[in-house]
Amino acid sequence: PPRLRDDGTPIEVEARRMNDLNSTVDVDIEIERGDFTLNAKFESDGGLTALFGRSGTGKTSIVECLAGLLRPKSGRISISGDVLFDAAQGINIAPEKRRVGYVFQDARLFPHLNVRNNLEYGMKLVPVDDRRHSLSDVTEMLGIEGLLDRHPSNLSGGETQRVAIGRALLASPRLLLMDEPLAALDMDRKAGIMPFIERLRDHVGIPIVYVSHAVEEVIRLADTMVVLANGKTLANGDVEDIMSRLDLRPHTGRFEAGAVIHVWVSGHDEDNMLSELGFGAGLIWVPKLEFPRGTPMRLRIRARDVSLGTSKPQGSATLNNFKGNVVEIEHVAPGVSPHVDVLVNIGAPIIARITRRALAELDLKPGKEVYVSVKTSAIDRQSLGLGRRR
């Protein structure tokens, strides 16, 4: 849950937002590294944009081009219309003049400086009139006020990454790059730091480009998702739209298949330890959440936790039952898998994984009316996070 001040308002950085809330990032470049060539093309309207793909797909190369550390072979990069790179016009702004913050996987803090001096290092390079964040607000937002006198060797992995984020933020960037910042952390430490990244996404007001090959991170944190494979951009769009596309399963992960739905907390059943989440066409019951009513959230439901039928369930112990229509059925060659994924519209997209035999017995086809059941215990908590208000 968001930390609150004494008056009940959320703690957030007091940013000089200027035009950042409307910032756009436009990338259309060709990159060559040895024998590897990548054509990367995508747009972001702010928020957090995730570059997603397997190792070796060129995600880090893209952020290095954005930072000015790597020169593309051709193309163009701009932030809100300000051109950082344009091969045709001979424009290539130096890294130190791009106002781009970079958070690496290994943090790269100065070991001889304490946390306070690490944080102030980037801030001192920015003229006072151009500083957008104060040390006190950044440390409060990231929960690192009590670490200022420590040295990096005395920090945990999660603390180290929060300090690295703070240092990048205090350099007053107009774009923040995060290159697999959670890759070296275990699940508990990842779970501890993701709320801080959500807060950064929602309250600081600058666009973030976030590199990851972990689908649960992308689903929880990203507004826009860019899927990379085979040396090109396969898809670019809202996370909900990308994750509902059956044709992208080979690249987004067939085992991880599932729908992403924007919901809000509509109520709590304290006696039975349940929470009620609303969405466009109904309500979903989940195990009790410690969030107040009205909190927007992003919910992921795995395909393997969804069942289908052609008649309304009677006497079922499952609380979440919806009526919908089949939109699309995955095409999988015979002998490859006993299962197929079925995309259903219940007022929001949801995916069910069923056997080929069930597909034949239910005679499912696009447009057919079906009933969808989801167990409350099946909700994917690792991907459950705060959603941005729409």
Short mmCIF file of C-alpha atoms in Angstrom, two decimals:
data_model
loop_
_atom_site.label_atom_id
_atom_site.label_comp_id
_atom_site.label_asym_id
_atom_site.label_seq_id
_atom_site.Cartn_x
_atom_site.Cartn_y
_atom_site.Cartn_z
CA PRO A 1 0.00 0.00 0.00
CA PRO A 2 1.20 3.58 -0.59
CA ARG A 3 2.82 5.22 2.44
CA LEU A 4 0.83 8.19 3.72
CA ARG A 5 1.71 11.48 5.36
CA ASP A 6 0.08 12.45 8.68
CA ASP A 7 -2.71 14.22 6.78
CA GLY A 8 -3.49 11.04 4.80
CA THR A 9 -2.06 12.16 1.44
CA PRO A 10 0.36 9.86 -0.43
CA ILE A 11 4.09 10.50 -0.08
CA GLU A 12 5.40 11.45 -3.50
CA VAL A 13 8.15 13.47 -5.04
CA GLU A 14 7.26 17.13 -5.55
CA ALA A 15 8.39 17.24 -9.17
CA ARG A 16 8.51 20.26 -11.45
CA ARG A 17 6.49 18.35 -13.96
CA MET A 18 6.71 20.82 -16.86
CA ASN A 19 5.62 18.74 -19.84
CA ASP A 20 6.76 15.40 -18.48
CA LEU A 21 3.30 14.00 -17.82
CA ASN A 22 2.72 14.29 -21.56
CA SER A 23 6.20 13.15 -22.56
CA THR A 24 6.53 10.83 -25.51
CA VAL A 25 9.43 8.59 -26.46
CA ASP A 26 9.82 7.74 -30.15
CA VAL A 27 12.37 5.18 -31.31
CA ASP A 28 12.97 4.00 -34.87
CA ILE A 29 16.53 2.73 -35.21
CA GLU A 30 18.68 -0.01 -36.68
CA ILE A 31 21.44 -1.37 -34.45
CA GLU A 32 24.41 -3.50 -35.48
CA ARG A 33 26.57 -5.35 -32.94
CA GLY A 34 28.88 -7.86 -34.62
CA ASP A 35 26.73 -10.29 -36.60
CA PHE A 36 23.54 -9.19 -34.83
CA THR A 37 21.19 -6.63 -36.40
CA LEU A 38 18.12 -5.24 -34.63
CA ASN A 39 15.39 -3.05 -36.07
CA ALA A 40 13.68 -1.41 -33.11
CA LYS A 41 10.60 0.74 -33.60
CA PHE A 42 8.17 1.78 -30.87
CA GLU A 43 6.37 4.71 -29.29
CA SER A 44 5.55 5.44 -25.66
CA ASP A 45 3.14 8.04 -24.29
CA GLY A 46 4.88 8.19 -20.92
CA GLY A 47 4.50 6.01 -17.88
CA LEU A 48 6.61 2.84 -17.83
CA THR A 49 7.49 1.14 -21.11
CA ALA A 50 8.88 -2.39 -20.79
CA LEU A 51 11.26 -3.86 -23.37
CA PHE A 52 10.51 -7.57 -23.16
CA GLY A 53 12.18 -10.54 -24.78
CA ARG A 54 14.58 -13.40 -24.25
CA SER A 55 18.26 -12.81 -23.55
CA GLY A 56 20.10 -11.68 -26.67
CA THR A 57 17.15 -9.89 -28.29
CA GLY A 58 18.81 -6.47 -28.04
CA LYS A 59 16.98 -4.91 -25.07
CA THR A 60 20.13 -3.50 -23.46
CA SER A 61 21.39 -2.26 -26.84
CA ILE A 62 18.24 -0.15 -27.18
CA VAL A 63 18.66 1.53 -23.79
CA GLU A 64 22.34 2.15 -24.54
CA CYS A 65 21.27 3.93 -27.72
CA LEU A 66 18.77 6.00 -25.72
CA ALA A 67 21.50 6.92 -23.25
CA GLY A 68 23.93 7.82 -26.02
CA LEU A 69 26.39 5.06 -25.06
CA LEU A 70 25.88 3.23 -28.36
CA ARG A 71 25.39 4.84 -31.77
CA PRO A 72 22.70 3.23 -33.96
CA LYS A 73 23.57 2.43 -37.55
CA SER A 74 20.59 4.47 -38.73
CA GLY A 75 17.27 5.94 -37.64
CA ARG A 76 15.95 8.47 -35.15
CA ILE A 77 15.34 8.88 -31.39
CA SER A 78 13.33 11.72 -29.83
CA ILE A 79 11.77 12.66 -26.49
CA SER A 80 8.69 14.88 -26.76
CA GLY A 81 9.89 16.08 -30.16
CA ASP A 82 13.44 16.88 -29.01
CA VAL A 83 15.76 14.88 -31.25
CA LEU A 84 18.54 12.97 -29.47
CA PHE A 85 19.71 11.08 -32.55
CA ASP A 86 19.01 11.41 -36.25
CA ALA A 87 21.37 9.66 -38.63
CA ALA A 88 20.00 11.44 -41.71
CA GLN A 89 20.52 14.89 -40.18
CA GLY A 90 23.81 14.05 -38.48
CA ILE A 91 22.43 14.64 -34.96
CA ASN A 92 23.87 12.67 -32.05
CA ILE A 93 23.54 14.49 -28.70
CA ALA A 94 26.33 13.65 -26.22
CA PRO A 95 25.29 11.37 -23.32
CA GLU A 96 25.91 14.04 -20.65
CA LYS A 97 23.61 16.47 -22.48
CA ARG A 98 20.66 14.11 -22.96
CA ARG A 99 19.32 14.38 -19.39
CA VAL A 100 18.79 10.63 -19.26
CA GLY A 101 19.08 8.70 -15.99
CA TYR A 102 20.37 5.11 -16.06
CA VAL A 103 19.85 2.42 -13.41
CA PHE A 104 21.98 -0.64 -14.10
CA GLN A 105 21.41 -4.22 -12.97
CA ASP A 106 24.44 -4.05 -10.66
CA ALA A 107 23.66 -0.56 -9.23
CA ARG A 108 27.27 0.74 -9.62
CA LEU A 109 27.32 2.86 -6.47
CA PHE A 110 30.61 4.47 -5.46
CA PRO A 111 31.94 2.14 -2.72
CA HIS A 112 34.01 4.85 -0.98
CA LEU A 113 31.03 7.20 -0.58
CA ASN A 114 28.17 6.82 1.87
CA VAL A 115 24.56 6.77 0.68
CA ARG A 116 24.07 10.53 1.13
CA ASN A 117 27.14 11.36 -0.97
CA ASN A 118 26.17 8.80 -3.62
CA LEU A 119 22.76 10.44 -3.90
CA GLU A 120 24.17 13.95 -4.01
CA TYR A 121 26.78 13.10 -6.66
CA GLY A 122 24.43 13.47 -9.62
CA MET A 123 22.45 16.29 -8.04
CA LYS A 124 25.54 18.51 -7.71
CA LEU A 125 26.08 18.34 -11.47
CA VAL A 126 22.67 19.97 -12.06
CA PRO A 127 22.31 23.78 -11.72
CA VAL A 128 20.17 24.68 -8.71
CA ASP A 129 17.44 26.24 -10.86
CA ASP A 130 17.16 23.04 -12.94
CA ARG A 131 16.87 20.63 -10.01
CA ARG A 132 13.50 18.97 -10.03
CA HIS A 133 13.65 16.89 -6.85
CA SER A 134 14.92 17.41 -3.33
CA LEU A 135 17.04 14.92 -1.42
CA SER A 136 14.45 14.68 1.38
CA ASP A 137 11.53 13.94 -0.97
CA VAL A 138 13.43 11.29 -2.93
CA THR A 139 14.72 9.50 0.16
CA GLU A 140 11.24 9.59 1.69
CA MET A 141 9.58 8.23 -1.44
CA LEU A 142 12.10 5.38 -1.74
CA GLY A 143 12.18 4.62 1.99
CA ILE A 144 15.93 5.15 2.35
CA GLU A 145 15.96 8.00 4.90
CA GLY A 146 17.59 5.75 7.50
CA LEU A 147 20.41 4.65 5.18
CA LEU A 148 22.11 7.98 4.51
CA ASP A 149 25.18 7.36 6.70
CA ARG A 150 25.77 3.78 5.52
CA HIS A 151 28.20 2.66 2.82
CA PRO A 152 27.16 0.39 -0.10
CA SER A 153 28.93 -2.61 1.47
CA ASN A 154 26.45 -2.44 4.36
CA LEU A 155 23.29 -2.42 2.20
CA SER A 156 21.07 -5.30 1.11
CA GLY A 157 20.43 -5.89 -2.59
CA GLY A 158 17.04 -4.18 -2.46
CA GLU A 159 18.42 -1.21 -0.53
CA THR A 160 21.28 -0.86 -3.01
CA GLN A 161 18.89 -0.70 -5.95
CA ARG A 162 16.68 1.88 -4.24
CA VAL A 163 19.74 4.08 -3.65
CA ALA A 164 20.74 3.65 -7.31
CA ILE A 165 17.24 4.74 -8.38
CA GLY A 166 17.44 7.75 -6.07
CA ARG A 167 20.82 8.78 -7.45
CA ALA A 168 19.50 8.64 -11.03
CA LEU A 169 16.38 10.59 -10.07
CA LEU A 170 18.32 13.36 -8.30
CA ALA A 171 20.18 14.05 -11.55
CA SER A 172 16.83 15.49 -12.74
CA PRO A 173 16.46 13.38 -15.91
CA ARG A 174 13.64 13.74 -18.39
CA LEU A 175 13.86 10.01 -19.16
CA LEU A 176 14.78 7.17 -16.79
CA LEU A 177 16.31 3.93 -18.09
CA MET A 178 16.19 0.80 -15.91
CA ASP A 179 18.14 -2.20 -17.24
CA GLU A 180 16.89 -5.34 -15.44
CA PRO A 181 17.16 -3.66 -12.02
CA LEU A 182 15.63 -6.66 -10.21
CA ALA A 183 17.45 -9.47 -12.02
CA ALA A 184 19.98 -10.06 -9.22
CA LEU A 185 17.35 -10.10 -6.44
CA ASP A 186 15.48 -13.08 -5.00
CA MET A 187 11.68 -13.17 -5.03
CA ASP A 188 11.28 -11.66 -1.55
CA ARG A 189 13.54 -8.71 -2.35
CA LYS A 190 11.84 -8.23 -5.72
CA ALA A 191 8.47 -8.10 -3.98
CA GLY A 192 9.90 -5.52 -1.59
CA ILE A 193 11.17 -3.13 -4.25
CA MET A 194 8.37 -3.30 -6.85
CA PRO A 195 6.03 -1.03 -4.82
CA PHE A 196 8.74 1.65 -4.94
CA ILE A 197 8.97 1.34 -8.73
CA GLU A 198 5.17 1.62 -8.93
CA ARG A 199 5.37 4.80 -6.86
CA LEU A 200 8.11 6.12 -9.15
CA ARG A 201 5.96 5.34 -12.20
CA ASP A 202 2.85 7.02 -10.82
CA HIS A 203 4.15 10.08 -9.00
CA VAL A 204 7.45 11.33 -10.45
CA GLY A 205 6.05 12.24 -13.86
CA ILE A 206 8.90 11.21 -16.18
CA PRO A 207 8.79 8.37 -18.72
CA ILE A 208 10.61 5.17 -17.79
CA VAL A 209 12.03 2.56 -20.18
CA TYR A 210 12.37 -0.70 -18.27
CA VAL A 211 14.24 -3.79 -19.52
CA SER A 212 13.12 -7.23 -18.33
CA HIS A 213 12.66 -10.83 -19.42
CA ALA A 214 10.45 -11.60 -16.38
CA VAL A 215 6.82 -11.49 -17.46
CA GLU A 216 5.49 -11.00 -13.90
CA GLU A 217 7.54 -7.78 -13.56
CA VAL A 218 6.31 -6.43 -16.88
CA ILE A 219 2.67 -7.22 -16.15
CA ARG A 220 2.79 -5.60 -12.74
CA LEU A 221 4.77 -2.48 -13.63
CA ALA A 222 4.41 -1.60 -17.31
CA ASP A 223 1.87 0.59 -19.08
CA THR A 224 3.30 -0.12 -22.53
CA MET A 225 4.95 -3.38 -23.58
CA VAL A 226 7.41 -3.80 -26.45
CA VAL A 227 8.02 -7.42 -27.51
CA LEU A 228 11.37 -8.09 -29.20
CA ALA A 229 12.42 -11.24 -31.07
CA ASN A 230 14.31 -12.30 -34.16
CA GLY A 231 16.00 -8.93 -34.57
CA LYS A 232 12.85 -6.82 -34.68
CA THR A 233 9.95 -5.35 -32.74
CA LEU A 234 7.08 -7.82 -32.92
CA ALA A 235 4.51 -5.80 -31.00
CA ASN A 236 4.10 -2.50 -29.14
CA GLY A 237 1.04 -1.54 -27.12
CA ASP A 238 -0.86 -1.67 -23.84
CA VAL A 239 0.09 -4.58 -21.59
CA GLU A 240 -3.51 -5.84 -21.54
CA ASP A 241 -3.68 -5.91 -25.34
CA ILE A 242 -0.29 -7.58 -25.80
CA MET A 243 -0.95 -10.30 -23.21
CA SER A 244 -4.31 -11.15 -24.78
CA ARG A 245 -2.78 -11.86 -28.19
CA LEU A 246 -2.56 -15.60 -28.78
CA ASP A 247 -0.21 -15.14 -31.75
CA LEU A 248 2.47 -13.75 -29.39
CA ARG A 249 2.44 -16.81 -27.11
CA PRO A 250 5.77 -18.18 -28.45
CA HIS A 251 7.42 -14.91 -27.36
CA THR A 252 5.51 -13.85 -24.23
CA GLY A 253 5.71 -17.40 -22.86
CA ARG A 254 3.11 -20.09 -23.48
CA PHE A 255 3.46 -21.52 -19.97
CA GLU A 256 2.92 -18.02 -18.55
CA ALA A 257 -0.18 -17.36 -20.70
CA GLY A 258 -2.83 -15.32 -18.94
CA ALA A 259 -5.07 -12.29 -19.17
CA VAL A 260 -4.32 -8.90 -17.60
CA ILE A 261 -7.33 -6.90 -16.41
CA HIS A 262 -7.58 -3.41 -14.93
CA VAL A 263 -9.71 -3.59 -11.78
CA TRP A 264 -10.45 -1.56 -8.64
CA VAL A 265 -11.09 -2.57 -5.05
CA SER A 266 -14.86 -2.34 -4.64
CA GLY A 267 -15.25 -3.91 -1.19
CA HIS A 268 -14.08 -6.37 1.45
CA ASP A 269 -15.70 -9.37 3.14
CA GLU A 270 -13.85 -9.25 6.45
CA ASP A 271 -15.59 -12.32 7.91
CA ASN A 272 -14.50 -14.56 5.05
CA MET A 273 -11.16 -12.82 4.37
CA LEU A 274 -12.05 -11.91 0.79
CA SER A 275 -11.82 -8.77 -1.32
CA GLU A 276 -14.10 -7.79 -4.18
CA LEU A 277 -12.55 -6.32 -7.33
CA GLY A 278 -14.66 -4.53 -9.90
CA PHE A 279 -14.07 -4.36 -13.63
CA GLY A 280 -16.08 -3.25 -16.63
CA ALA A 281 -18.48 -6.18 -16.66
CA GLY A 282 -18.61 -7.54 -13.16
CA LEU A 283 -16.85 -8.47 -9.92
CA ILE A 284 -14.00 -10.82 -9.08
CA TRP A 285 -13.47 -12.26 -5.59
CA VAL A 286 -9.87 -12.72 -4.43
CA PRO A 287 -8.17 -13.48 -1.09
CA LYS A 288 -8.17 -10.45 1.23
CA LEU A 289 -6.10 -7.47 0.05
CA GLU A 290 -4.89 -4.68 2.31
CA PHE A 291 -5.94 -1.83 0.04
CA PRO A 292 -8.78 0.68 0.56
CA ARG A 293 -11.88 0.79 -1.58
CA GLY A 294 -11.37 2.57 -4.89
CA THR A 295 -7.71 1.54 -5.27
CA PRO A 296 -6.97 0.83 -8.96
CA MET A 297 -5.11 -2.42 -9.54
CA ARG A 298 -3.82 -4.65 -12.30
CA LEU A 299 -4.90 -8.28 -12.05
CA ARG A 300 -3.43 -11.25 -13.86
CA ILE A 301 -5.34 -14.53 -14.25
CA ARG A 302 -3.37 -17.47 -15.64
CA ALA A 303 -4.90 -19.43 -18.50
CA ARG A 304 -4.33 -22.72 -16.69
CA ASP A 305 -6.54 -21.49 -13.81
CA VAL A 306 -9.59 -20.80 -16.00
CA SER A 307 -12.23 -23.39 -16.94
CA LEU A 308 -14.96 -23.24 -19.61
CA GLY A 309 -18.42 -24.73 -20.03
CA THR A 310 -21.41 -24.28 -22.31
CA SER A 311 -24.00 -24.19 -19.51
CA LYS A 312 -24.30 -22.07 -16.39
CA PRO A 313 -22.58 -23.69 -13.38
CA GLN A 314 -25.06 -25.06 -10.83
CA GLY A 315 -24.17 -25.65 -7.19
CA SER A 316 -20.53 -24.67 -7.81
CA ALA A 317 -18.13 -23.71 -5.02
CA THR A 318 -16.41 -21.31 -7.43
CA LEU A 319 -17.36 -17.70 -6.67
CA ASN A 320 -16.12 -16.21 -9.95
CA ASN A 321 -18.41 -17.22 -12.82
CA PHE A 322 -18.92 -15.14 -15.96
CA LYS A 323 -20.78 -15.40 -19.25
CA GLY A 324 -18.89 -14.53 -22.40
CA ASN A 325 -18.21 -15.29 -26.04
CA VAL A 326 -15.29 -17.08 -27.68
CA VAL A 327 -13.12 -14.60 -29.57
CA GLU A 328 -10.23 -16.72 -30.83
CA ILE A 329 -8.84 -20.24 -30.51
CA GLU A 330 -5.09 -20.87 -30.62
CA HIS A 331 -3.84 -22.90 -33.55
CA VAL A 332 -1.43 -25.59 -32.38
CA ALA A 333 -0.31 -28.37 -34.69
CA PRO A 334 -1.49 -31.88 -33.71
CA GLY A 335 1.11 -33.76 -31.69
CA VAL A 336 2.70 -30.59 -30.30
CA SER A 337 0.52 -30.12 -27.21
CA PRO A 338 -2.63 -31.70 -25.73
CA HIS A 339 -3.87 -28.21 -24.82
CA VAL A 340 -5.09 -25.11 -26.65
CA ASP A 341 -5.68 -21.58 -25.40
CA VAL A 342 -9.10 -20.00 -25.91
CA LEU A 343 -9.59 -16.21 -25.76
CA VAL A 344 -12.99 -15.23 -24.33
CA ASN A 345 -14.60 -11.80 -23.97
CA ILE A 346 -16.36 -11.44 -20.59
CA GLY A 347 -16.37 -7.64 -20.79
CA ALA A 348 -12.59 -7.94 -20.54
CA PRO A 349 -10.34 -10.46 -22.29
CA ILE A 350 -9.65 -13.70 -20.42
CA ILE A 351 -7.77 -16.79 -21.61
CA ALA A 352 -8.59 -20.40 -20.76
CA ARG A 353 -6.29 -23.38 -21.34
CA ILE A 354 -8.28 -26.53 -22.12
CA THR A 355 -7.56 -29.91 -23.68
CA ARG A 356 -8.11 -30.59 -27.36
CA ARG A 357 -10.64 -33.20 -26.33
CA ALA A 358 -12.63 -30.60 -24.34
CA LEU A 359 -12.46 -28.23 -27.31
CA ALA A 360 -14.03 -30.90 -29.53
CA GLU A 361 -16.64 -32.03 -26.99
CA LEU A 362 -17.77 -28.47 -26.26
CA ASP A 363 -17.71 -27.70 -30.00
CA LEU A 364 -16.13 -24.32 -29.35
CA LYS A 365 -15.91 -21.83 -32.20
CA PRO A 366 -15.43 -18.03 -32.38
CA GLY A 367 -18.67 -16.32 -31.39
CA LYS A 368 -20.04 -19.20 -29.29
CA GLU A 369 -21.45 -18.33 -25.86
CA VAL A 370 -19.58 -19.94 -22.95
CA TYR A 371 -19.39 -19.76 -19.17
CA VAL A 372 -16.07 -18.97 -17.53
CA SER A 373 -15.05 -20.02 -13.99
CA VAL A 374 -12.03 -18.79 -12.02
CA LYS A 375 -11.14 -19.96 -8.51
CA THR A 376 -10.43 -17.19 -5.98
CA SER A 377 -7.27 -19.02 -4.89
CA ALA A 378 -5.89 -18.96 -8.44
CA ILE A 379 -5.16 -15.23 -8.55
CA ASP A 380 -1.51 -14.57 -9.46
CA ARG A 381 -0.25 -12.49 -6.51
CA GLN A 382 3.27 -12.03 -7.91
CA SER A 383 1.86 -9.97 -10.77
CA LEU A 384 -0.79 -8.18 -8.69
CA GLY A 385 0.06 -4.51 -8.39
CA LEU A 386 -1.26 -0.99 -8.32
CA GLY A 387 -2.75 0.08 -11.63
CA ARG A 388 -2.78 3.63 -12.96
CA ARG A 389 -6.16 5.37 -12.94
CA ARG A 390 -7.76 5.53 -16.39
#
